[in-house]
Tab-separated table of C-alpha atoms and ligand atoms in Angstrom:
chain	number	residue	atom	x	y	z
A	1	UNK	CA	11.021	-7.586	15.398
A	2	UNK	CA	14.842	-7.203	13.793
A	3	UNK	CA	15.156	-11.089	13.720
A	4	UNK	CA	18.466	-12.357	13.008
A	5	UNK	CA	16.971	-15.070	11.454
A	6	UNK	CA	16.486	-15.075	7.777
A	7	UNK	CA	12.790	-14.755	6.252
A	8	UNK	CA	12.022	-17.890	4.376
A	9	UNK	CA	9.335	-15.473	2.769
A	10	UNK	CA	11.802	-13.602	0.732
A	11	UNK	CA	14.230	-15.916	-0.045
A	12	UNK	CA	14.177	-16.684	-4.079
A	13	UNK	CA	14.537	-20.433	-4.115
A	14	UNK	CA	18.784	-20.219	-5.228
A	15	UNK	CA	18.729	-18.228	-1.825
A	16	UNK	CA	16.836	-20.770	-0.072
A	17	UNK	CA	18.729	-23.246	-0.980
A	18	UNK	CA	21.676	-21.287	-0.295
A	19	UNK	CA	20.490	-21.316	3.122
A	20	UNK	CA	19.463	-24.491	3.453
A	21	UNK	CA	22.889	-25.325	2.369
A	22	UNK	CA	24.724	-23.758	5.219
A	23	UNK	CA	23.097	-25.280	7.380
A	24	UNK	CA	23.786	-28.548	6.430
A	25	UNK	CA	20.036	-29.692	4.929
A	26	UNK	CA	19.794	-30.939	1.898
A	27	UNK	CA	19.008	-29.064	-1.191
A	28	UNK	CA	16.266	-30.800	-2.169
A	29	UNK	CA	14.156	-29.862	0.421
A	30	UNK	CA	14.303	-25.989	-0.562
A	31	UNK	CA	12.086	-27.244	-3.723
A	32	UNK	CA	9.130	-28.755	-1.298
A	33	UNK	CA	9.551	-25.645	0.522
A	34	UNK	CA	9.081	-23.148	-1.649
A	35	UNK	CA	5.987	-25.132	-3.000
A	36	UNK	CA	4.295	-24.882	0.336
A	37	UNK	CA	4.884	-21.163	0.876
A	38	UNK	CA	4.503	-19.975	-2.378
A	39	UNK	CA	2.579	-22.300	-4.530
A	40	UNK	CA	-0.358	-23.603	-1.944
A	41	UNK	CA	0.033	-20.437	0.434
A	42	UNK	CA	0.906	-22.696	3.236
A	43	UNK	CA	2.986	-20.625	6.379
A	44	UNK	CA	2.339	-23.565	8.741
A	45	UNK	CA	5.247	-25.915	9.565
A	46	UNK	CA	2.585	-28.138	10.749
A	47	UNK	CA	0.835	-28.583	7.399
A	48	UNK	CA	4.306	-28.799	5.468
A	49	UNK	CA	3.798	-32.670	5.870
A	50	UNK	CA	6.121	-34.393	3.381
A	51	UNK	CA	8.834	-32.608	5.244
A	52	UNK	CA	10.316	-34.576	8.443
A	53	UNK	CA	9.556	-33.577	12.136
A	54	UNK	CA	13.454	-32.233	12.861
A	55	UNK	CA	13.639	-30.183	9.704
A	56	UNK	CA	10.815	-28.504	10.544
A	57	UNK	CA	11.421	-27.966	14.115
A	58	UNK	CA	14.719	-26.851	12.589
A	59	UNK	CA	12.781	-24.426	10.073
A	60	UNK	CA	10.992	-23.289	13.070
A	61	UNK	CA	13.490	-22.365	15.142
A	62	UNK	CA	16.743	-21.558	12.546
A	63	UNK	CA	14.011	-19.189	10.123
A	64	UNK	CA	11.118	-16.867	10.555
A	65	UNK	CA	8.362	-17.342	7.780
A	66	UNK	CA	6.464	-13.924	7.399
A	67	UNK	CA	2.964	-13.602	6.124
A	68	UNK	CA	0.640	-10.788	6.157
A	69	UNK	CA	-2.086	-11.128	7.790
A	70	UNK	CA	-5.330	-10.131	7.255
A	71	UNK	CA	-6.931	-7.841	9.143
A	72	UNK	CA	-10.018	-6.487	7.336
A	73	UNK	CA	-11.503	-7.857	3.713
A	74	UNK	CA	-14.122	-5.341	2.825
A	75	UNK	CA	-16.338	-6.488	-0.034
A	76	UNK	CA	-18.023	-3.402	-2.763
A	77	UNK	CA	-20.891	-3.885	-4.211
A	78	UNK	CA	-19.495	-4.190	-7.462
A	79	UNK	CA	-17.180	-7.337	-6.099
A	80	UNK	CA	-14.348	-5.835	-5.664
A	81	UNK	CA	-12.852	-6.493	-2.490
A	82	UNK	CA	-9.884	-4.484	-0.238
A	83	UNK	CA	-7.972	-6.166	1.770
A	84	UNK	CA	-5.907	-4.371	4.589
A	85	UNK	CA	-2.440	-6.551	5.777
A	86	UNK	CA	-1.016	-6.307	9.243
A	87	UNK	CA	2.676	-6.662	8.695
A	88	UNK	CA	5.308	-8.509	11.530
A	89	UNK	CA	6.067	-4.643	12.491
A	90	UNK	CA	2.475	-3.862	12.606
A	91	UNK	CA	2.268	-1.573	9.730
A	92	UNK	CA	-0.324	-1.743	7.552
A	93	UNK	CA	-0.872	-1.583	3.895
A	94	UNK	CA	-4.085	-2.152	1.730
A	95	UNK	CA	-4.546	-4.584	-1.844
A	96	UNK	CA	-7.268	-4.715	-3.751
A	97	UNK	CA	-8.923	-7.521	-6.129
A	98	UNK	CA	-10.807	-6.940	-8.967
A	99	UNK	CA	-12.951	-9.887	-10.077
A	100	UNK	CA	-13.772	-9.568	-13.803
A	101	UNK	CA	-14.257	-11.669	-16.430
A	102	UNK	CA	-12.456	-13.553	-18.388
A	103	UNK	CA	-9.858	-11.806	-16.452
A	104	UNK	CA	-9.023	-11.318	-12.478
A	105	UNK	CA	-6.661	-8.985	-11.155
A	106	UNK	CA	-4.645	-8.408	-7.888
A	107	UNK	CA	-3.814	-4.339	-6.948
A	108	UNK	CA	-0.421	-4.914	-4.379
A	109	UNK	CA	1.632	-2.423	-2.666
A	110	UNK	CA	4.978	-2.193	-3.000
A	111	UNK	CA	5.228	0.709	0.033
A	112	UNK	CA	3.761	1.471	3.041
A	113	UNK	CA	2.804	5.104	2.061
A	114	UNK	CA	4.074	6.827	-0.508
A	115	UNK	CA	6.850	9.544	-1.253
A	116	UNK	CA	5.840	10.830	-4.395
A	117	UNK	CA	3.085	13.249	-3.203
A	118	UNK	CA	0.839	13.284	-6.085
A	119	UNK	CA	-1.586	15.926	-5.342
A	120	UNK	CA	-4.745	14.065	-5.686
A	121	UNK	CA	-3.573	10.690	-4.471
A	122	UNK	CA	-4.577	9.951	-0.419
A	123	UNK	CA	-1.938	7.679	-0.243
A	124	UNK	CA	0.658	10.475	-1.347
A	125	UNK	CA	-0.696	12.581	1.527
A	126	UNK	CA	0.460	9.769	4.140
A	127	UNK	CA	4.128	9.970	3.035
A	128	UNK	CA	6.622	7.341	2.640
A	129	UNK	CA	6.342	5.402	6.040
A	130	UNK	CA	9.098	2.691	4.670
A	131	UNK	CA	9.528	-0.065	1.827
A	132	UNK	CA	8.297	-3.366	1.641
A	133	UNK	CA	10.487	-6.270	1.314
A	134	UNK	CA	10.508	-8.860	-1.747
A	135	UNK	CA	8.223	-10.968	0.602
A	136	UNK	CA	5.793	-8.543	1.899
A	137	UNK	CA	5.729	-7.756	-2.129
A	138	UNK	CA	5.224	-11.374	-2.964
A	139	UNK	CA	2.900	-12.416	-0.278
A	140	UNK	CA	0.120	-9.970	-0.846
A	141	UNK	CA	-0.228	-12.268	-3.619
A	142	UNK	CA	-0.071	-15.769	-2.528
A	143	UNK	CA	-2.842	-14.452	0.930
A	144	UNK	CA	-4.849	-13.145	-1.730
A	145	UNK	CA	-5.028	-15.499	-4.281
A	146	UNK	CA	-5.447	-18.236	-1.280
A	147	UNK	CA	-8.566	-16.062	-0.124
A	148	UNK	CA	-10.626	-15.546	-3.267
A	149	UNK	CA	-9.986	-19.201	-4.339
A	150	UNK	CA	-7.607	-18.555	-6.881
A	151	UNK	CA	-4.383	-20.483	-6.038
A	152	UNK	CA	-3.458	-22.634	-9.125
A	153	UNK	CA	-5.603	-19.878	-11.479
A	154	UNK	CA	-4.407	-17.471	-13.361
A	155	UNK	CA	-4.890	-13.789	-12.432
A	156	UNK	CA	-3.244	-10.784	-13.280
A	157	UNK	CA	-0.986	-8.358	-10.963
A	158	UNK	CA	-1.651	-4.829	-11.058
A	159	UNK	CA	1.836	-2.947	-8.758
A	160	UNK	CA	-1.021	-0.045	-8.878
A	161	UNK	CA	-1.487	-0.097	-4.517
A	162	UNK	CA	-0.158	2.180	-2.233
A	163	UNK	CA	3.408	3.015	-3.058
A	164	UNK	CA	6.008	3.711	-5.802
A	165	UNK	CA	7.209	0.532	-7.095
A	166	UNK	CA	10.704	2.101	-9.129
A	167	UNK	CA	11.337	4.047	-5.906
A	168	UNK	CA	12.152	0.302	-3.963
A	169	UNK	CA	12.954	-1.110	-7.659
A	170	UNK	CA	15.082	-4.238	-5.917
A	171	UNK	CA	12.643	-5.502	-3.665
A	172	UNK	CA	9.901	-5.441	-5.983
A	173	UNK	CA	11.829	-7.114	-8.924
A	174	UNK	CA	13.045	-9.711	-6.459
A	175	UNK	CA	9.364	-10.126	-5.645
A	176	UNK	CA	8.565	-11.060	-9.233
A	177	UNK	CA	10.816	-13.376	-9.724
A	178	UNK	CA	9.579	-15.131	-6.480
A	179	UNK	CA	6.253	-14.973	-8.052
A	180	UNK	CA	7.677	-16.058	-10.833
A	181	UNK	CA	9.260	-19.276	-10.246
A	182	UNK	CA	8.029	-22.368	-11.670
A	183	UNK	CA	8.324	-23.720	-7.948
A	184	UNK	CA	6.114	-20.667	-6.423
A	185	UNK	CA	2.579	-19.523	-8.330
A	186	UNK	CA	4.681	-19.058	-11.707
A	187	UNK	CA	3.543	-16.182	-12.729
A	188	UNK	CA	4.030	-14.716	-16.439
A	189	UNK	CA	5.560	-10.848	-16.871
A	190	UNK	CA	2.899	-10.867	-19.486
A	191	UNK	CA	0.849	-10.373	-16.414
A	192	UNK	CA	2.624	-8.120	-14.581
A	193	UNK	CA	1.816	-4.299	-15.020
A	194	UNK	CA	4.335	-2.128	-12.895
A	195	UNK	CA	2.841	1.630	-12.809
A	196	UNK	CA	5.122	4.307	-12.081
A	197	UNK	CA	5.642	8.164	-11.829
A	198	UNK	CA	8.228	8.105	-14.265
A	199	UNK	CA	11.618	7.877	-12.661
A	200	UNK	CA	14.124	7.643	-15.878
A	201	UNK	CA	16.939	5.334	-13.929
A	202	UNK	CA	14.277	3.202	-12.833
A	203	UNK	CA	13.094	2.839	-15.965
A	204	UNK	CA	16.160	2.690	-18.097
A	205	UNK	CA	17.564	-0.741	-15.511
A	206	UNK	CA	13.749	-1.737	-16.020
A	207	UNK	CA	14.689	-1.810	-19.571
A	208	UNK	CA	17.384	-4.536	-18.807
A	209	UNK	CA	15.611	-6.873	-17.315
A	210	UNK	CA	14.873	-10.409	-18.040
A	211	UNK	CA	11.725	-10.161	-16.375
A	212	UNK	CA	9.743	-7.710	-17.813
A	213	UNK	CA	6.856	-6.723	-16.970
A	214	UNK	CA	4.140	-4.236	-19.240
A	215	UNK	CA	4.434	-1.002	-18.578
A	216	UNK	CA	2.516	1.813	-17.281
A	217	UNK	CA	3.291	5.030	-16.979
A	218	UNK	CA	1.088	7.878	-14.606
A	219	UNK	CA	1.122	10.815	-17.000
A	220	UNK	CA	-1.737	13.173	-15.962
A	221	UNK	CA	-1.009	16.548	-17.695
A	222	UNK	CA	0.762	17.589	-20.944
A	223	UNK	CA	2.937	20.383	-20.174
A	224	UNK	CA	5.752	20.158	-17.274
A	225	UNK	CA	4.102	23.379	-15.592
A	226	UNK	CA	1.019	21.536	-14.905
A	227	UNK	CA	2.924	18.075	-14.658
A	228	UNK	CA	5.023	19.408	-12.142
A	229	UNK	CA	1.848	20.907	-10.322
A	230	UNK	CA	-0.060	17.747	-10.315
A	231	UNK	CA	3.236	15.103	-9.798
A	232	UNK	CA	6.255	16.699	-8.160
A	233	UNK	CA	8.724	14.032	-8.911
A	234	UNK	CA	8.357	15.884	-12.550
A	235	UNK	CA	10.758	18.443	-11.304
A	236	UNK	CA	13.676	15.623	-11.441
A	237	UNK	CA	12.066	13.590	-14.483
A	238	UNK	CA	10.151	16.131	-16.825
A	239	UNK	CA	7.599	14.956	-19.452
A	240	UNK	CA	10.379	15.080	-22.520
A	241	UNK	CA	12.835	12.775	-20.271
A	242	UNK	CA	10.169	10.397	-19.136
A	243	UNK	CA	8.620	10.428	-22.967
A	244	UNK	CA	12.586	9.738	-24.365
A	245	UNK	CA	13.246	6.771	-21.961
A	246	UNK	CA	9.784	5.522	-23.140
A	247	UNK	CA	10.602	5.933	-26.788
A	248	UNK	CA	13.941	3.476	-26.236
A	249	UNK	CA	11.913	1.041	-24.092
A	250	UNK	CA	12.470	-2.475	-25.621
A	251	UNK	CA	8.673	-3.818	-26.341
A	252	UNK	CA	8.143	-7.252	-27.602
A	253	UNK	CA	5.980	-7.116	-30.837
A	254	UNK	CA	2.747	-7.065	-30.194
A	255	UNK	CA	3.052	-4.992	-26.452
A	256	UNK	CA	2.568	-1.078	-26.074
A	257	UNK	CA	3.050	0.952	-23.048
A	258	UNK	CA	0.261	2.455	-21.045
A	259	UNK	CA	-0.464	6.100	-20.116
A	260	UNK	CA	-2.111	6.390	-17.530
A	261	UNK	CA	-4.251	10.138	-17.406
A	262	UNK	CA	-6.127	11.218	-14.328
A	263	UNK	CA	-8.874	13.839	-15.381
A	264	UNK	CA	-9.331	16.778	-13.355
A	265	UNK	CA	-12.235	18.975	-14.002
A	266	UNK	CA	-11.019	22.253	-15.561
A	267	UNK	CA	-7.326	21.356	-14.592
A	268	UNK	CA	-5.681	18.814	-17.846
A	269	UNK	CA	-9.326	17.782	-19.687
A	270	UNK	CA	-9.236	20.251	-22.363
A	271	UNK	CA	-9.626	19.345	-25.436
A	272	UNK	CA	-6.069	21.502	-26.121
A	273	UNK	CA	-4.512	18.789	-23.677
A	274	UNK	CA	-6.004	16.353	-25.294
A	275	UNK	CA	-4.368	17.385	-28.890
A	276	UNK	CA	-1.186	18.037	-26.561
A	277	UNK	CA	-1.219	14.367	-25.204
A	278	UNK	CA	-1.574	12.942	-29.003
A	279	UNK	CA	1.726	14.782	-29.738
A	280	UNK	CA	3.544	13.996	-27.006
A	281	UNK	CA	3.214	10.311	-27.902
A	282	UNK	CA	3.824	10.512	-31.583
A	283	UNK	CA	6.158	7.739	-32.087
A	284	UNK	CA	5.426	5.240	-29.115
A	285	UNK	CA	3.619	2.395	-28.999
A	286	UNK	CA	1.390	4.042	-26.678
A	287	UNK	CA	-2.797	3.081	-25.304
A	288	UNK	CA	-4.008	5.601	-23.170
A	289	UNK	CA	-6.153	4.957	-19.960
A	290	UNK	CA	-8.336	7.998	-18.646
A	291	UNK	CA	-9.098	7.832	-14.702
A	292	UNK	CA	-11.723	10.031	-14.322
A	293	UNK	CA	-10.987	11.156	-10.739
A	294	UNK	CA	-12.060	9.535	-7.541
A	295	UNK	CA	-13.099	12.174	-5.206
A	296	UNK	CA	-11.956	12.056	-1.705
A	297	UNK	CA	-11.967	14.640	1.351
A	298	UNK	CA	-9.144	16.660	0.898
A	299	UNK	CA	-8.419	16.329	-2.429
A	300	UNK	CA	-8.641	20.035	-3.784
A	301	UNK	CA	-9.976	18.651	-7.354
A	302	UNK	CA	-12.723	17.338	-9.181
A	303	UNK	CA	-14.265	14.206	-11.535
A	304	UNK	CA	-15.301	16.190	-15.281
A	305	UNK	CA	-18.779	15.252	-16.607
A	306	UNK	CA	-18.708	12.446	-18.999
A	307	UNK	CA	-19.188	14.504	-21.374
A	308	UNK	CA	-15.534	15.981	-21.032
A	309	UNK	CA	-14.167	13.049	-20.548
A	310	UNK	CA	-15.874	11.514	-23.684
A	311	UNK	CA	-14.632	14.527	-25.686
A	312	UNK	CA	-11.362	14.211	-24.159
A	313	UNK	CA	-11.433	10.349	-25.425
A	314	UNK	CA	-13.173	11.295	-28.849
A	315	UNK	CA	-9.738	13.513	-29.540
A	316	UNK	CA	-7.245	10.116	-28.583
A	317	UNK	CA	-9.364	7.972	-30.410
A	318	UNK	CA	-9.785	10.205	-33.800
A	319	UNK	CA	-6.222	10.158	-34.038
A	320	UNK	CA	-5.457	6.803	-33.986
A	321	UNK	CA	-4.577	6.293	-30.186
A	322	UNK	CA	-6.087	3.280	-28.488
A	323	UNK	CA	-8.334	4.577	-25.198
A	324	UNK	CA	-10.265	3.672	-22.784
A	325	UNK	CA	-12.082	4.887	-19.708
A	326	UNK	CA	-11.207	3.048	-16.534
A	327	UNK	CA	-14.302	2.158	-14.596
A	328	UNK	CA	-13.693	3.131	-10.903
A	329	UNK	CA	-14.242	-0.196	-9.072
A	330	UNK	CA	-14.799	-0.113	-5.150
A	331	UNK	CA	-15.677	3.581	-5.004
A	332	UNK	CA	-17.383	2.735	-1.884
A	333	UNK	CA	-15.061	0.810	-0.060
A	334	UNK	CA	-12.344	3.755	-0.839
A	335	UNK	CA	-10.378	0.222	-2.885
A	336	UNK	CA	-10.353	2.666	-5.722
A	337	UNK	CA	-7.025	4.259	-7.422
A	338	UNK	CA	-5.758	6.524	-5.285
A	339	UNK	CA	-8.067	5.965	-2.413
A	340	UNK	CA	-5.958	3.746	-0.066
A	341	UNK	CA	-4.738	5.066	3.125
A	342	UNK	CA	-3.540	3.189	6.519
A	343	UNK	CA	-3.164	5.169	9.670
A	344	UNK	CA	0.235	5.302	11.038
A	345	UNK	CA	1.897	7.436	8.364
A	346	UNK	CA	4.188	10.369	8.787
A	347	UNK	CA	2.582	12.952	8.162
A	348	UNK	CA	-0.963	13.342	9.671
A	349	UNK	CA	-2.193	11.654	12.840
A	350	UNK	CA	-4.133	8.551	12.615
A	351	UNK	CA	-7.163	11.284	13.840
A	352	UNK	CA	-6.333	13.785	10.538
A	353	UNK	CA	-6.812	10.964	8.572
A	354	UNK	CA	-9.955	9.477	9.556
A	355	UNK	CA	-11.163	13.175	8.979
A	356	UNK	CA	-9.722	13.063	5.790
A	357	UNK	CA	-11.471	9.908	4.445
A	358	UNK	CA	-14.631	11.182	5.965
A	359	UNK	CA	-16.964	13.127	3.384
B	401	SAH	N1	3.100	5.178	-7.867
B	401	SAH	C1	2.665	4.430	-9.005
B	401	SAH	C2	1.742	3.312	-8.608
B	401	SAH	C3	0.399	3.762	-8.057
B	401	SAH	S1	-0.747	3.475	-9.307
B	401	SAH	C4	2.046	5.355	-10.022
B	401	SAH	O1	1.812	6.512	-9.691
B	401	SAH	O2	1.836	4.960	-11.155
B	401	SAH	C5	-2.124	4.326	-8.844
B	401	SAH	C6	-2.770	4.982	-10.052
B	401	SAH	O3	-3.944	5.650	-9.604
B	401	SAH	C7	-1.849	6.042	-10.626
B	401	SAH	O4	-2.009	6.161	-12.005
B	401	SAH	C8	-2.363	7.247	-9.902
B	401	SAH	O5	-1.982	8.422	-10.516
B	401	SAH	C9	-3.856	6.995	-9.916
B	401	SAH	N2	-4.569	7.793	-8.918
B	401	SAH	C10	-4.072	8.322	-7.774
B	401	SAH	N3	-5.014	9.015	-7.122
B	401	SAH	C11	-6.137	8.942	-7.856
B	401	SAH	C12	-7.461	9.459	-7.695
B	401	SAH	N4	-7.805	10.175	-6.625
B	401	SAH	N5	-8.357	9.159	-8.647
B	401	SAH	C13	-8.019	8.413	-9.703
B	401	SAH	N6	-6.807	7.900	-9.916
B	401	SAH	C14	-5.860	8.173	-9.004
C-alpha cells in the first residue's frame, strides 16, 4: 500500500510537471494529463488516448493514479444520494450530493472519522481514524461529479462530510487548488464552503490565503459552558476567540460568514440563547443557519418542535440577522449532517456501530 511511487492524483499540475520533468518527459504532457484525471474523471491509461503507448506504459509503471472507488450509492427519496468510497488502504469514507435547483452541491470528507467529538455528531463518536490526502480530498469530487452527470457543470462544494477540514488544513487547501485549476474542473472559491469547529490558527492562515473559500463556522451554543459541553475543542478555542478571529476575517464585499447552530431540544433553543447569539455577532457580517437536529441512536439529544425553532428564528430575524432553517436532506439514508459513519474506526467495533445506527 506505502507505494514509493508518487500519486498522480495529488499532484497540483507545477508538481506534475515537476515530476514529469525528472523523469525526462516533456512538460507538455502534464497539461493533457491533468485534463484526463481531473477534468473528464478519466483514471484509465487506456482511455488517455492522445497520449503515446510508452508514456503511458511509463505512467503505469513509474506512478500510481488513486481513485476512490465506489462502493455503495444509496439514493433518498428526496434525491439526495450518499455515496460511500473505498480508499487504496481500504478505509472508507462517505459524500453526499444534494440535487437542488438552480443549484447542486457536493458534501466531501476531508477525514476518515473525526477527532473533534462533537457530542451529537456520529461521525465524532468514530474518532479520528487518519487524514485524507489532497487527492482523496479532490477526487470525491471529480467520481462524483462523473456519476450524477455533472462533469463540465457547475456545482457547489460543501467540506461539511465526515471530518475536520482545519484539523488537516494542508491537504485540503492543496485539494482546492487541484480543483481549482483551469486544467482540472476549475472550480471557483466562491463555491467552496469550508465548515469548521473553530480552530483560531486554522483560521487566522485561512485568512491568508489566495484561495478563499466562504466560510462557515459550527457554533451551536452561546455561552462557553454549554459550548464546551456540546463541542470540546471549545476548551482550546472559546466562543470570544473564535468570534475575534471572525471579526478580522478579510470578506470580499458582498460575502458574510455563516453560523452554523444545531438545535437541541431544551439544551441551546431558548429564546435567551437566541438574544445571546444576536449579541455575540454584533459586528460581523454574519447569516445564521439553524440545523434542527438529526436524531440518531446514541445521540443523548433531541430535534425541538418547529415551533421552537421558529421562535428561535423569529428572535435572529427581528433583529436584523439573516436566517434560515436547513432542511435535513437524506434523513433516511443517514446522508444527513452529522449522520455519516464507516465501520473501521477507533473507537467502537464495526458491531457497536451497526447498533448504533440502528433505531
Ligand atoms: N467539522 C466541521 C465539518 C463538519 S460539518 C464542522 O464541524 O463544521 C457538519 C455539520 O453538521 C456541522 O455544522 C455539524 O455540527 C453538523 N451536525 C453534526 N451532527 C449533527 C446532527 N446530528 N444533526 C444536525 N447537524 C449535525
Amino acid at each position: 500500500m506505502n507505494s514509493p511511487r508518487p500519486d498522480l492524483a495529488e499532484l497540483e499540475l507545477s508538481e506534475l510537471e515537476a515530476a514529469l520533468d525528472v523523469r525526462g518527459v516533456e512538460r507538455f504532457h502534464a497539461r493533457q494529463l491533468y485534463r484526463w484525471i481531473h477534468r473528464r474523471s478519466v483514471n484509465d491509461y487506456g482511455r488517455m488516448t492522445d497520449l503515446s503507448r510508452d508514456l503511458r506504459a511509463r505512467l503505469e509503471s513509474e506512478f500510481h493514479l488513486s481513485t476512490p472507488r465506489v462502493v455503495s450509492d444509496e439514493r433518498s427519496v428526496d434525491g439526495t444520494r450518499k455515496f460511500v468510497f473505498e480508499l487504496a488502504d481500504e478505509r472508507r469514507i462517505e459524500s453526499v450530493f444534494i440535487p437542488d435547483t438552480p443549484s447542486q452541491t457536493f458534501c466531501i470528507s476531508t477525514q476518515v472519522g473525526c477527532a473533534m467529538a462533537c457530542g451529537f455528531c456520529l461521525t465524532g463518536k468514530m474518532g479520528l481514524v487518519r487524514n485524507l490526502t489532497a487527492g482523496e480530498i479532490a477526487g470525491q469530487v471529480r467520481v462524483l461529479a462523473a456519476a450524477t452527470g455533472l462533469l463540465g457543470f457547475p456545482f457547489n462544494i460543501v467540506l461539511m462530510g465526515m471530518g475536520e477540514p482545519l484539523h488537516n488544513y494542508d491537504q485540503t487547501m492543496k485539494a482546492l487548488r487541484i480543483l481549482h485549476s483551469e486544467h482540472g474542473l476549475a472550480v471557483s472559491p466562491r463555491r467552496v464552503t469550508l465548515s469548521t469547529v473553530g480552530i483560531v490558527p486554522g483560521l487566522d492562515r485561512l485568512a491568508r490565503e489566495p484561495l478563499m473559500p466562504n466560510l462557515a463556522i459550527s457554533l451551536h451554543a452561546t455561552t462557553d459552558e454549554q459550548r464546551t459541553a456540546l463541542v470540546p475543542p471549545n476548551r482550546k478555542y472559546p466562543l470570544a476567540d473564535i468570534l475575534e478571529a471572525c471579526r478580522r476575517f478579510p470578506l470580499k464585499n458582498r460575502s458574510r460568514i455563516t453560523f452554523e447552530y444545531v438545535m437541541l431540544d431544551g439544551v441551546n433553543d431558548t429564546p435567551e440563547d437566541a438574544r445571546r447569539l444576536v449579541r455575540l455577532l454584533s459586528g460581523i457580517k454574519a447569516k445564521v443557519n439553524l440545523i434542527p437536529l438529526n436524531p440518531a441512536a446514541g445521540i443523548p439529544y433531541h430535534r425541538p418542535s418547529d415551533e421552537r425553532v421558529d421562535r428561535f428564528a423569529q428572535i435572529l430575524a427581528e433583529r436584523h440577522i439573516t436566517v434560515s432553517v436547513r432542511k435535513s436532506r437524506g434523513l433516511d439514508i443517514r446522508a444527513a449532517c452529522g449522520q455519516l459513519i464507516v465501520e473501521g474506526g477507533t473507537k467502537k467495533s464495526a458491531a457497536q456501530q451497526m447498533a448504533l445506527l440502528i433505531r
